[in-house]
C-alpha cells in the first residue's frame, strides 16, 4: 500500500440543515447547459424553458361522446322531438356545413362540431326512425361538448421551466405539437466504490470479504435522480490508485460519488486525498446513519464521499446527494418530498444527531399516513432498506416520541422512485 495522505483536521460537524442548504446552493450555482432531445427520449428529464401554448388544445370545439350534434334550443322541454339527420362525421373530418333548426348531425367522439350546433346528445339517448333522430326531454343544452381551448389556450404556460417530465408532462408536450423539447443536460456522474474487503457479485468472496452492493444500489439512485452514470470502478485501499481514479473522474464528471474510505481509520483515505488534490467544503454531518459524509471539489467536479455501510450510503444519498442533483438540474420540486406521518409505536434515541430510520409508511383507516419503524436499523443491514419504503426523520433534539407523534417521512423505493 502506498503511503497514506495525512488526515486533515476535523472541522466541527455540520447539521443536516446546514449541509443540505450548502449542497442545494452549490447545485443552483452551477449551470449544466441545455440540449434538445426527441420527445421519446425525454422521460425523466428536466424542462429547460417554459412551454408556452401557441395553438389551442383542442383547436376546435368537438364531441366528447358518440352521439348527435344539435342546437340546444331544439331540445324538448317535455315529451319528444324529431330532428332530421343530415349526415355523419367521424373524428378527423372537418365540419363542412352548418346545422339549421330542426336538424342534427351524427358525430363520433373527437369530431368537430358543425356551425350552429352547441350540444351533443349521446347515441344511447336517441332513437332512430329512418332519417330522423328522436330526442326526449331531460337533455342539457351544451352537454358533451369540448370547447376549443378547454385544455390549453394560446399564450398560456402549459409547463414551467424546472419541471421534471413524467408520462403526463410528455403527453402535454405532444398535445402541443412538440416533437423535440429543450431540457437541462444530464449531470455526468462517476461512481467509485472502495475497500479490499469488497468484491463484485459473481466473484468468489474470501472468508473476510463481502459482495459489493453499493455499486448497484447507488448506481440505481444516480440514474433515478436523472443523472448519467458514466462509469463505475471498484478500487482497493491504495492511496495512489484512489488518487489517480479521482483525478481521472474529475476530468470527466460533474459529480463524483464514492462509497467507503471516508471515516478516520487507517484505510479511510478519502479525506486526506481530497485535502491534497482538491478542496474540502465540509466533513462529517450530525446525522445517523452517515455521519462521515464528505464533500468538496476536485477541479470542476464535486465529490460526495459516502460511508461504505450500505444503509449509511443509501441514507446519505437520499438526504444529501439527491437534493444536490435536483438543484444542479434546476428542478422546481424534489423527487422525494418529505411528508408528515404518525408513528405507529413510541421511539427513543440516546444521541444528539438527526436520525433517519427505515420505516414502512402506509395510509391508515382515517387516510393519514402511519409510519411503522422497522426493527432492522443496523447501518450494514440492507434487508431493512429493502423492506422499507420510507425514511423517518427524528430531529437532533428529540429523544422520546410517543405513538401518534407526527414525524417527517421521505417516501422512496429503490426499485423505482421515478421511472427512467
PDB file of N, CA, C and O in Angstrom, residues 58-134:
ATOM      1  N   UNK A  58     -58.187  21.648 -27.105  1.00  0.00           N
ATOM      2  CA  UNK A  58     -58.248  21.292 -28.526  1.00  0.00           C
ATOM      3  C   UNK A  58     -58.402  22.545 -29.387  1.00  0.00           C
ATOM      4  O   UNK A  58     -58.898  23.570 -28.917  1.00  0.00           O
ATOM      5  N   UNK A  59     -58.001  22.469 -30.646  1.00  0.00           N
ATOM      6  CA  UNK A  59     -58.060  23.661 -31.510  1.00  0.00           C
ATOM      7  C   UNK A  59     -59.460  23.976 -32.032  1.00  0.00           C
ATOM      8  O   UNK A  59     -59.667  25.028 -32.649  1.00  0.00           O
ATOM      9  N   UNK A  60     -60.412  23.108 -31.789  1.00  0.00           N
ATOM     10  CA  UNK A  60     -61.779  23.313 -32.266  1.00  0.00           C
ATOM     11  C   UNK A  60     -62.733  22.660 -31.285  1.00  0.00           C
ATOM     12  O   UNK A  60     -62.368  21.719 -30.561  1.00  0.00           O
ATOM     13  N   UNK A  61     -63.955  23.145 -31.222  1.00  0.00           N
ATOM     14  CA  UNK A  61     -64.987  22.502 -30.407  1.00  0.00           C
ATOM     15  C   UNK A  61     -65.287  21.132 -30.996  1.00  0.00           C
ATOM     16  O   UNK A  61     -65.422  20.977 -32.220  1.00  0.00           O
ATOM     17  N   UNK A  62     -65.381  20.114 -30.131  1.00  0.00           N
ATOM     18  CA  UNK A  62     -65.609  18.765 -30.646  1.00  0.00           C
ATOM     19  C   UNK A  62     -66.475  17.966 -29.677  1.00  0.00           C
ATOM     20  O   UNK A  62     -66.711  18.375 -28.538  1.00  0.00           O
ATOM     21  N   UNK A  63     -66.905  16.834 -30.175  1.00  0.00           N
ATOM     22  CA  UNK A  63     -67.806  15.993 -29.397  1.00  0.00           C
ATOM     23  C   UNK A  63     -67.037  15.169 -28.385  1.00  0.00           C
ATOM     24  O   UNK A  63     -66.028  14.531 -28.703  1.00  0.00           O
ATOM     25  N   UNK A  64     -67.533  15.137 -27.138  1.00  0.00           N
ATOM     26  CA  UNK A  64     -66.916  14.328 -26.093  1.00  0.00           C
ATOM     27  C   UNK A  64     -67.442  12.902 -26.090  1.00  0.00           C
ATOM     28  O   UNK A  64     -66.908  12.052 -25.373  1.00  0.00           O
ATOM     29  N   UNK A  65     -68.476  12.629 -26.883  1.00  0.00           N
ATOM     30  CA  UNK A  65     -69.110  11.303 -26.904  1.00  0.00           C
ATOM     31  C   UNK A  65     -69.575  10.998 -28.323  1.00  0.00           C
ATOM     32  O   UNK A  65     -69.749  11.902 -29.147  1.00  0.00           O
ATOM     33  N   UNK A  66     -69.804   9.716 -28.606  1.00  0.00           N
ATOM     34  CA  UNK A  66     -70.522   9.358 -29.825  1.00  0.00           C
ATOM     35  C   UNK A  66     -71.974   9.778 -29.636  1.00  0.00           C
ATOM     36  O   UNK A  66     -72.595   9.438 -28.619  1.00  0.00           O
ATOM     37  N   UNK A  67     -72.510  10.522 -30.602  1.00  0.00           N
ATOM     38  CA  UNK A  67     -73.891  10.985 -30.442  1.00  0.00           C
ATOM     39  C   UNK A  67     -74.334  11.867 -31.590  1.00  0.00           C
ATOM     40  O   UNK A  67     -73.850  11.719 -32.736  1.00  0.00           O
ATOM     41  N   UNK A  68     -75.226  12.796 -31.285  1.00  0.00           N
ATOM     42  CA  UNK A  68     -75.829  13.653 -32.307  1.00  0.00           C
ATOM     43  C   UNK A  68     -75.656  15.114 -31.910  1.00  0.00           C
ATOM     44  O   UNK A  68     -76.053  15.520 -30.808  1.00  0.00           O
ATOM     45  N   UNK A  69     -75.038  15.907 -32.815  1.00  0.00           N
ATOM     46  CA  UNK A  69     -74.853  17.336 -32.589  1.00  0.00           C
ATOM     47  C   UNK A  69     -76.110  18.071 -33.033  1.00  0.00           C
ATOM     48  O   UNK A  69     -76.668  17.795 -34.109  1.00  0.00           O
ATOM     49  N   UNK A  70     -76.532  19.019 -32.182  1.00  0.00           N
ATOM     50  CA  UNK A  70     -77.763  19.755 -32.495  1.00  0.00           C
ATOM     51  C   UNK A  70     -77.730  21.111 -31.793  1.00  0.00           C
ATOM     52  O   UNK A  70     -76.789  21.421 -31.064  1.00  0.00           O
ATOM     53  N   UNK A  71     -78.748  21.886 -32.051  1.00  0.00           N
ATOM     54  CA  UNK A  71     -78.909  23.165 -31.357  1.00  0.00           C
ATOM     55  C   UNK A  71     -79.591  22.904 -30.008  1.00  0.00           C
ATOM     56  O   UNK A  71     -80.631  22.241 -29.956  1.00  0.00           O
ATOM     57  N   UNK A  72     -79.026  23.479 -28.925  1.00  0.00           N
ATOM     58  CA  UNK A  72     -79.646  23.299 -27.622  1.00  0.00           C
ATOM     59  C   UNK A  72     -81.067  23.810 -27.595  1.00  0.00           C
ATOM     60  O   UNK A  72     -81.919  23.285 -26.855  1.00  0.00           O
ATOM     61  N   UNK A  73     -81.352  24.808 -28.424  1.00  0.00           N
ATOM     62  CA  UNK A  73     -82.710  25.368 -28.457  1.00  0.00           C
ATOM     63  C   UNK A  73     -83.721  24.375 -29.002  1.00  0.00           C
ATOM     64  O   UNK A  73     -84.931  24.550 -28.806  1.00  0.00           O
ATOM     65  N   UNK A  74     -83.245  23.323 -29.713  1.00  0.00           N
ATOM     66  CA  UNK A  74     -84.156  22.330 -30.279  1.00  0.00           C
ATOM     67  C   UNK A  74     -84.505  21.208 -29.298  1.00  0.00           C
ATOM     68  O   UNK A  74     -85.320  20.334 -29.618  1.00  0.00           O
ATOM     69  N   UNK A  75     -83.886  21.200 -28.113  1.00  0.00           N
ATOM     70  CA  UNK A  75     -84.201  20.154 -27.145  1.00  0.00           C
ATOM     71  C   UNK A  75     -85.608  20.361 -26.598  1.00  0.00           C
ATOM     72  O   UNK A  75     -85.994  21.486 -26.252  1.00  0.00           O
ATOM     73  N   UNK A  76     -86.394  19.291 -26.490  1.00  0.00           N
ATOM     74  CA  UNK A  76     -87.763  19.449 -25.986  1.00  0.00           C
ATOM     75  C   UNK A  76     -87.790  19.658 -24.469  1.00  0.00           C
ATOM     76  O   UNK A  76     -87.018  19.037 -23.739  1.00  0.00           O
ATOM     77  N   UNK A  77     -88.646  20.529 -24.014  1.00  0.00           N
ATOM     78  CA  UNK A  77     -88.821  20.721 -22.578  1.00  0.00           C
ATOM     79  C   UNK A  77     -89.646  19.587 -21.983  1.00  0.00           C
ATOM     80  O   UNK A  77     -89.519  19.260 -20.801  1.00  0.00           O
ATOM     81  N   UNK A  78     -90.476  18.966 -22.812  1.00  0.00           N
ATOM     82  CA  UNK A  78     -91.294  17.832 -22.380  1.00  0.00           C
ATOM     83  C   UNK A  78     -91.537  16.959 -23.596  1.00  0.00           C
ATOM     84  O   UNK A  78     -91.445  17.409 -24.746  1.00  0.00           O
ATOM     85  N   UNK A  79     -91.818  15.701 -23.353  1.00  0.00           N
ATOM     86  CA  UNK A  79     -92.113  14.806 -24.458  1.00  0.00           C
ATOM     87  C   UNK A  79     -90.883  14.527 -25.306  1.00  0.00           C
ATOM     88  O   UNK A  79     -89.769  14.395 -24.809  1.00  0.00           O
ATOM     89  N   UNK A  80     -91.090  14.439 -26.628  1.00  0.00           N
ATOM     90  CA  UNK A  80     -90.018  14.124 -27.558  1.00  0.00           C
ATOM     91  C   UNK A  80     -90.031  15.098 -28.730  1.00  0.00           C
ATOM     92  O   UNK A  80     -91.033  15.784 -28.977  1.00  0.00           O
ATOM     93  N   UNK A  81     -88.887  15.123 -29.442  1.00  0.00           N
ATOM     94  CA  UNK A  81     -88.812  15.938 -30.657  1.00  0.00           C
ATOM     95  C   UNK A  81     -88.042  15.174 -31.720  1.00  0.00           C
ATOM     96  O   UNK A  81     -87.049  14.523 -31.428  1.00  0.00           O
ATOM     97  N   UNK A  82     -88.533  15.296 -32.959  1.00  0.00           N
ATOM     98  CA  UNK A  82     -87.865  14.655 -34.093  1.00  0.00           C
ATOM     99  C   UNK A  82     -86.967  15.672 -34.792  1.00  0.00           C
ATOM    100  O   UNK A  82     -87.391  16.800 -35.080  1.00  0.00           O
ATOM    101  N   UNK A  83     -85.735  15.257 -35.070  1.00  0.00           N
ATOM    102  CA  UNK A  83     -84.773  16.103 -35.779  1.00  0.00           C
ATOM    103  C   UNK A  83     -84.266  15.330 -36.993  1.00  0.00           C
ATOM    104  O   UNK A  83     -83.986  14.128 -36.916  1.00  0.00           O
ATOM    105  N   UNK A  84     -84.112  16.028 -38.120  1.00  0.00           N
ATOM    106  CA  UNK A  84     -83.660  15.365 -39.346  1.00  0.00           C
ATOM    107  C   UNK A  84     -82.147  15.177 -39.306  1.00  0.00           C
ATOM    108  O   UNK A  84     -81.401  16.117 -39.039  1.00  0.00           O
ATOM    109  N   UNK A  85     -81.710  13.936 -39.546  1.00  0.00           N
ATOM    110  CA  UNK A  85     -80.269  13.628 -39.575  1.00  0.00           C
ATOM    111  C   UNK A  85     -79.716  14.036 -40.929  1.00  0.00           C
ATOM    112  O   UNK A  85     -80.165  13.530 -41.972  1.00  0.00           O
ATOM    113  N   UNK A  86     -78.750  14.952 -40.947  1.00  0.00           N
ATOM    114  CA  UNK A  86     -78.237  15.486 -42.213  1.00  0.00           C
ATOM    115  C   UNK A  86     -76.879  14.918 -42.593  1.00  0.00           C
ATOM    116  O   UNK A  86     -76.295  15.336 -43.609  1.00  0.00           O
ATOM    117  N   UNK A  87     -76.352  13.966 -41.821  1.00  0.00           N
ATOM    118  CA  UNK A  87     -75.076  13.371 -42.188  1.00  0.00           C
ATOM    119  C   UNK A  87     -74.368  12.768 -40.993  1.00  0.00           C
ATOM    120  O   UNK A  87     -74.902  12.749 -39.875  1.00  0.00           O
ATOM    121  N   UNK A  88     -73.167  12.254 -41.248  1.00  0.00           N
ATOM    122  CA  UNK A  88     -72.327  11.640 -40.220  1.00  0.00           C
ATOM    123  C   UNK A  88     -70.906  12.160 -40.358  1.00  0.00           C
ATOM    124  O   UNK A  88     -70.387  12.237 -41.484  1.00  0.00           O
ATOM    125  N   UNK A  89     -70.303  12.533 -39.247  1.00  0.00           N
ATOM    126  CA  UNK A  89     -68.902  12.964 -39.244  1.00  0.00           C
ATOM    127  C   UNK A  89     -68.094  12.101 -38.280  1.00  0.00           C
ATOM    128  O   UNK A  89     -68.474  11.931 -37.116  1.00  0.00           O
ATOM    129  N   UNK A  90     -66.972  11.591 -38.767  1.00  0.00           N
ATOM    130  CA  UNK A  90     -66.043  10.856 -37.934  1.00  0.00           C
ATOM    131  C   UNK A  90     -64.983  11.800 -37.396  1.00  0.00           C
ATOM    132  O   UNK A  90     -64.818  12.919 -37.893  1.00  0.00           O
ATOM    133  N   UNK A  91     -64.261  11.369 -36.385  1.00  0.00           N
ATOM    134  CA  UNK A  91     -63.145  12.172 -35.886  1.00  0.00           C
ATOM    135  C   UNK A  91     -62.141  12.371 -37.009  1.00  0.00           C
ATOM    136  O   UNK A  91     -61.823  11.442 -37.754  1.00  0.00           O
ATOM    137  N   UNK A  92     -61.648  13.581 -37.134  1.00  0.00           N
ATOM    138  CA  UNK A  92     -60.698  13.918 -38.184  1.00  0.00           C
ATOM    139  C   UNK A  92     -61.349  14.525 -39.401  1.00  0.00           C
ATOM    140  O   UNK A  92     -60.657  15.061 -40.276  1.00  0.00           O
ATOM    141  N   UNK A  93     -62.678  14.469 -39.494  1.00  0.00           N
ATOM    142  CA  UNK A  93     -63.387  15.061 -40.628  1.00  0.00           C
ATOM    143  C   UNK A  93     -63.767  16.493 -40.301  1.00  0.00           C
ATOM    144  O   UNK A  93     -64.313  16.768 -39.241  1.00  0.00           O
ATOM    145  N   UNK A  94     -63.463  17.404 -41.214  1.00  0.00           N
ATOM    146  CA  UNK A  94     -63.793  18.815 -40.994  1.00  0.00           C
ATOM    147  C   UNK A  94     -65.301  19.017 -41.101  1.00  0.00           C
ATOM    148  O   UNK A  94     -65.981  18.384 -41.900  1.00  0.00           O
ATOM    149  N   UNK A  95     -65.819  19.927 -40.247  1.00  0.00           N
ATOM    150  CA  UNK A  95     -67.247  20.264 -40.304  1.00  0.00           C
ATOM    151  C   UNK A  95     -67.483  21.200 -41.485  1.00  0.00           C
ATOM    152  O   UNK A  95     -67.093  22.353 -41.454  1.00  0.00           O
ATOM    153  N   UNK A  96     -68.085  20.667 -42.553  1.00  0.00           N
ATOM    154  CA  UNK A  96     -68.193  21.437 -43.798  1.00  0.00           C
ATOM    155  C   UNK A  96     -69.513  22.172 -43.933  1.00  0.00           C
ATOM    156  O   UNK A  96     -69.713  22.878 -44.911  1.00  0.00           O
ATOM    157  N   UNK A  97     -70.418  22.026 -42.997  1.00  0.00           N
ATOM    158  CA  UNK A  97     -71.695  22.707 -43.134  1.00  0.00           C
ATOM    159  C   UNK A  97     -72.250  23.043 -41.761  1.00  0.00           C
ATOM    160  O   UNK A  97     -71.715  22.642 -40.742  1.00  0.00           O
ATOM    161  N   UNK A  98     -73.322  23.814 -41.754  1.00  0.00           N
ATOM    162  CA  UNK A  98     -73.946  24.256 -40.515  1.00  0.00           C
ATOM    163  C   UNK A  98     -75.210  23.449 -40.247  1.00  0.00           C
ATOM    164  O   UNK A  98     -75.811  22.878 -41.149  1.00  0.00           O
ATOM    165  N   UNK A  99     -75.583  23.432 -38.958  1.00  0.00           N
ATOM    166  CA  UNK A  99     -76.819  22.785 -38.532  1.00  0.00           C
ATOM    167  C   UNK A  99     -77.916  23.846 -38.457  1.00  0.00           C
ATOM    168  O   UNK A  99     -77.782  24.853 -37.751  1.00  0.00           O
ATOM    169  N   UNK A 100     -78.972  23.608 -39.180  1.00  0.00           N
ATOM    170  CA  UNK A 100     -80.118  24.520 -39.145  1.00  0.00           C
ATOM    171  C   UNK A 100     -81.093  24.049 -38.065  1.00  0.00           C
ATOM    172  O   UNK A 100     -81.023  22.903 -37.606  1.00  0.00           O
ATOM    173  N   UNK A 101     -82.013  24.907 -37.660  1.00  0.00           N
ATOM    174  CA  UNK A 101     -83.035  24.471 -36.700  1.00  0.00           C
ATOM    175  C   UNK A 101     -83.758  23.224 -37.197  1.00  0.00           C
ATOM    176  O   UNK A 101     -84.076  23.114 -38.382  1.00  0.00           O
ATOM    177  N   UNK A 102     -83.970  22.283 -36.284  1.00  0.00           N
ATOM    178  CA  UNK A 102     -84.674  21.057 -36.638  1.00  0.00           C
ATOM    179  C   UNK A 102     -83.767  19.998 -37.239  1.00  0.00           C
ATOM    180  O   UNK A 102     -84.266  18.944 -37.639  1.00  0.00           O
ATOM    181  N   UNK A 103     -82.461  20.252 -37.312  1.00  0.00           N
ATOM    182  CA  UNK A 103     -81.530  19.285 -37.885  1.00  0.00           C
ATOM    183  C   UNK A 103     -80.555  18.787 -36.818  1.00  0.00           C
ATOM    184  O   UNK A 103     -80.365  19.411 -35.780  1.00  0.00           O
ATOM    185  N   UNK A 104     -79.913  17.655 -37.114  1.00  0.00           N
ATOM    186  CA  UNK A 104     -78.835  17.145 -36.267  1.00  0.00           C
ATOM    187  C   UNK A 104     -77.826  16.419 -37.133  1.00  0.00           C
ATOM    188  O   UNK A 104     -78.110  16.059 -38.287  1.00  0.00           O
ATOM    189  N   UNK A 105     -76.640  16.215 -36.587  1.00  0.00           N
ATOM    190  CA  UNK A 105     -75.561  15.546 -37.311  1.00  0.00           C
ATOM    191  C   UNK A 105     -74.999  14.453 -36.406  1.00  0.00           C
ATOM    192  O   UNK A 105     -74.674  14.702 -35.251  1.00  0.00           O
ATOM    193  N   UNK A 106     -74.923  13.225 -36.947  1.00  0.00           N
ATOM    194  CA  UNK A 106     -74.316  12.143 -36.180  1.00  0.00           C
ATOM    195  C   UNK A 106     -72.800  12.397 -36.091  1.00  0.00           C
ATOM    196  O   UNK A 106     -72.144  12.596 -37.119  1.00  0.00           O
ATOM    197  N   UNK A 107     -72.243  12.369 -34.856  1.00  0.00           N
ATOM    198  CA  UNK A 107     -70.813  12.630 -34.628  1.00  0.00           C
ATOM    199  C   UNK A 107     -70.190  11.488 -33.844  1.00  0.00           C
ATOM    200  O   UNK A 107     -70.810  10.917 -32.948  1.00  0.00           O
ATOM    201  N   UNK A 108     -68.941  11.206 -34.174  1.00  0.00           N
ATOM    202  CA  UNK A 108     -68.164  10.304 -33.359  1.00  0.00           C
ATOM    203  C   UNK A 108     -67.314  11.129 -32.382  1.00  0.00           C
ATOM    204  O   UNK A 108     -67.053  12.312 -32.596  1.00  0.00           O
ATOM    205  N   UNK A 109     -66.856  10.504 -31.305  1.00  0.00           N
ATOM    206  CA  UNK A 109     -66.043  11.195 -30.306  1.00  0.00           C
ATOM    207  C   UNK A 109     -64.826  11.853 -30.965  1.00  0.00           C
ATOM    208  O   UNK A 109     -64.094  11.206 -31.713  1.00  0.00           O
ATOM    209  N   UNK A 110     -64.625  13.126 -30.675  1.00  0.00           N
ATOM    210  CA  UNK A 110     -63.494  13.870 -31.216  1.00  0.00           C
ATOM    211  C   UNK A 110     -63.785  14.591 -32.507  1.00  0.00           C
ATOM    212  O   UNK A 110     -62.960  15.405 -32.960  1.00  0.00           O
ATOM    213  N   UNK A 111     -64.929  14.336 -33.127  1.00  0.00           N
ATOM    214  CA  UNK A 111     -65.263  15.019 -34.386  1.00  0.00           C
ATOM    215  C   UNK A 111     -65.641  16.471 -34.102  1.00  0.00           C
ATOM    216  O   UNK A 111     -66.285  16.776 -33.099  1.00  0.00           O
ATOM    217  N   UNK A 112     -65.255  17.410 -34.999  1.00  0.00           N
ATOM    218  CA  UNK A 112     -65.583  18.822 -34.780  1.00  0.00           C
ATOM    219  C   UNK A 112     -67.095  19.060 -34.815  1.00  0.00           C
ATOM    220  O   UNK A 112     -67.824  18.427 -35.583  1.00  0.00           O
ATOM    221  N   UNK A 113     -67.533  20.003 -33.970  1.00  0.00           N
ATOM    222  CA  UNK A 113     -68.939  20.413 -34.008  1.00  0.00           C
ATOM    223  C   UNK A 113     -69.179  21.259 -35.258  1.00  0.00           C
ATOM    224  O   UNK A 113     -68.389  22.153 -35.569  1.00  0.00           O
ATOM    225  N   UNK A 114     -70.265  21.009 -35.978  1.00  0.00           N
ATOM    226  CA  UNK A 114     -70.590  21.864 -37.118  1.00  0.00           C
ATOM    227  C   UNK A 114     -71.102  23.224 -36.641  1.00  0.00           C
ATOM    228  O   UNK A 114     -71.546  23.361 -35.494  1.00  0.00           O
ATOM    229  N   UNK A 115     -70.995  24.211 -37.486  1.00  0.00           N
ATOM    230  CA  UNK A 115     -71.523  25.534 -37.153  1.00  0.00           C
ATOM    231  C   UNK A 115     -73.002  25.423 -36.790  1.00  0.00           C
ATOM    232  O   UNK A 115     -73.753  24.692 -37.412  1.00  0.00           O
ATOM    233  N   UNK A 116     -73.387  26.158 -35.767  1.00  0.00           N
ATOM    234  CA  UNK A 116     -74.778  26.172 -35.340  1.00  0.00           C
ATOM    235  C   UNK A 116     -75.067  25.206 -34.212  1.00  0.00           C
ATOM    236  O   UNK A 116     -76.009  25.408 -33.447  1.00  0.00           O
ATOM    237  N   UNK A 117     -74.286  24.145 -34.097  1.00  0.00           N
ATOM    238  CA  UNK A 117     -74.508  23.162 -33.041  1.00  0.00           C
ATOM    239  C   UNK A 117     -73.785  23.592 -31.769  1.00  0.00           C
ATOM    240  O   UNK A 117     -72.696  24.149 -31.818  1.00  0.00           O
ATOM    241  N   UNK A 118     -74.405  23.327 -30.620  1.00  0.00           N
ATOM    242  CA  UNK A 118     -73.774  23.642 -29.339  1.00  0.00           C
ATOM    243  C   UNK A 118     -73.979  22.532 -28.314  1.00  0.00           C
ATOM    244  O   UNK A 118     -73.607  22.653 -27.155  1.00  0.00           O
ATOM    245  N   UNK A 119     -74.569  21.409 -28.743  1.00  0.00           N
ATOM    246  CA  UNK A 119     -74.938  20.331 -27.831  1.00  0.00           C
ATOM    247  C   UNK A 119     -74.750  18.996 -28.540  1.00  0.00           C
ATOM    248  O   UNK A 119     -74.975  18.898 -29.751  1.00  0.00           O
ATOM    249  N   UNK A 120     -74.345  17.985 -27.757  1.00  0.00           N
ATOM    250  CA  UNK A 120     -74.307  16.617 -28.270  1.00  0.00           C
ATOM    251  C   UNK A 120     -75.129  15.747 -27.332  1.00  0.00           C
ATOM    252  O   UNK A 120     -74.903  15.735 -26.123  1.00  0.00           O
ATOM    253  N   UNK A 121     -76.085  15.010 -27.910  1.00  0.00           N
ATOM    254  CA  UNK A 121     -76.864  14.034 -27.159  1.00  0.00           C
ATOM    255  C   UNK A 121     -76.275  12.660 -27.470  1.00  0.00           C
ATOM    256  O   UNK A 121     -76.129  12.290 -28.644  1.00  0.00           O
ATOM    257  N   UNK A 122     -75.906  11.922 -26.438  1.00  0.00           N
ATOM    258  CA  UNK A 122     -75.244  10.645 -26.678  1.00  0.00           C
ATOM    259  C   UNK A 122     -76.191   9.685 -27.376  1.00  0.00           C
ATOM    260  O   UNK A 122     -77.417   9.747 -27.200  1.00  0.00           O
ATOM    261  N   UNK A 123     -75.597   8.805 -28.187  1.00  0.00           N
ATOM    262  CA  UNK A 123     -76.418   7.964 -29.062  1.00  0.00           C
ATOM    263  C   UNK A 123     -77.336   7.025 -28.276  1.00  0.00           C
ATOM    264  O   UNK A 123     -78.411   6.643 -28.772  1.00  0.00           O
ATOM    265  N   UNK A 124     -76.952   6.673 -27.032  1.00  0.00           N
ATOM    266  CA  UNK A 124     -77.806   5.796 -26.235  1.00  0.00           C
ATOM    267  C   UNK A 124     -79.122   6.468 -25.839  1.00  0.00           C
ATOM    268  O   UNK A 124     -80.080   5.783 -25.447  1.00  0.00           O
ATOM    269  N   UNK A 125     -79.160   7.803 -25.894  1.00  0.00           N
ATOM    270  CA  UNK A 125     -80.376   8.538 -25.519  1.00  0.00           C
ATOM    271  C   UNK A 125     -81.208   8.945 -26.730  1.00  0.00           C
ATOM    272  O   UNK A 125     -82.143   9.741 -26.597  1.00  0.00           O
ATOM    273  N   UNK A 126     -80.889   8.411 -27.900  1.00  0.00           N
ATOM    274  CA  UNK A 126     -81.582   8.797 -29.136  1.00  0.00           C
ATOM    275  C   UNK A 126     -82.150   7.547 -29.812  1.00  0.00           C
ATOM    276  O   UNK A 126     -81.470   6.512 -29.896  1.00  0.00           O
ATOM    277  N   UNK A 127     -83.395   7.644 -30.277  1.00  0.00           N
ATOM    278  CA  UNK A 127     -83.995   6.596 -31.109  1.00  0.00           C
ATOM    279  C   UNK A 127     -83.961   7.063 -32.550  1.00  0.00           C
ATOM    280  O   UNK A 127     -84.126   8.248 -32.847  1.00  0.00           O
ATOM    281  N   UNK A 128     -83.724   6.111 -33.450  1.00  0.00           N
ATOM    282  CA  UNK A 128     -83.635   6.427 -34.874  1.00  0.00           C
ATOM    283  C   UNK A 128     -84.886   5.898 -35.577  1.00  0.00           C
ATOM    284  O   UNK A 128     -85.279   4.739 -35.388  1.00  0.00           O
ATOM    285  N   UNK A 129     -85.462   6.770 -36.393  1.00  0.00           N
ATOM    286  CA  UNK A 129     -86.620   6.383 -37.212  1.00  0.00           C
ATOM    287  C   UNK A 129     -86.351   6.894 -38.623  1.00  0.00           C
ATOM    288  O   UNK A 129     -86.581   8.069 -38.946  1.00  0.00           O
ATOM    289  N   UNK A 130     -85.806   6.012 -39.474  1.00  0.00           N
ATOM    290  CA  UNK A 130     -85.440   6.426 -40.822  1.00  0.00           C
ATOM    291  C   UNK A 130     -84.333   7.459 -40.790  1.00  0.00           C
ATOM    292  O   UNK A 130     -83.243   7.204 -40.287  1.00  0.00           O
ATOM    293  N   UNK A 131     -84.618   8.634 -41.377  1.00  0.00           N
ATOM    294  CA  UNK A 131     -83.608   9.708 -41.391  1.00  0.00           C
ATOM    295  C   UNK A 131     -83.859  10.732 -40.288  1.00  0.00           C
ATOM    296  O   UNK A 131     -83.390  11.863 -40.366  1.00  0.00           O
ATOM    297  N   UNK A 132     -84.577  10.285 -39.239  1.00  0.00           N
ATOM    298  CA  UNK A 132     -84.859  11.193 -38.133  1.00  0.00           C
ATOM    299  C   UNK A 132     -84.326  10.623 -36.812  1.00  0.00           C
ATOM    300  O   UNK A 132     -84.326   9.409 -36.591  1.00  0.00           O
ATOM    301  N   UNK A 133     -83.856  11.547 -35.947  1.00  0.00           N
ATOM    302  CA  UNK A 133     -83.438  11.191 -34.592  1.00  0.00           C
ATOM    303  C   UNK A 133     -84.499  11.694 -33.631  1.00  0.00           C
ATOM    304  O   UNK A 133     -84.933  12.858 -33.730  1.00  0.00           O
ATOM    305  N   UNK A 134     -84.925  10.828 -32.719  1.00  0.00           N
ATOM    306  CA  UNK A 134     -85.958  11.195 -31.763  1.00  0.00           C
ATOM    307  C   UNK A 134     -85.276  11.427 -30.409  1.00  0.00           C
ATOM    308  O   UNK A 134     -84.664  10.524 -29.845  1.00  0.00           O
TER     309      UNK A 134
END
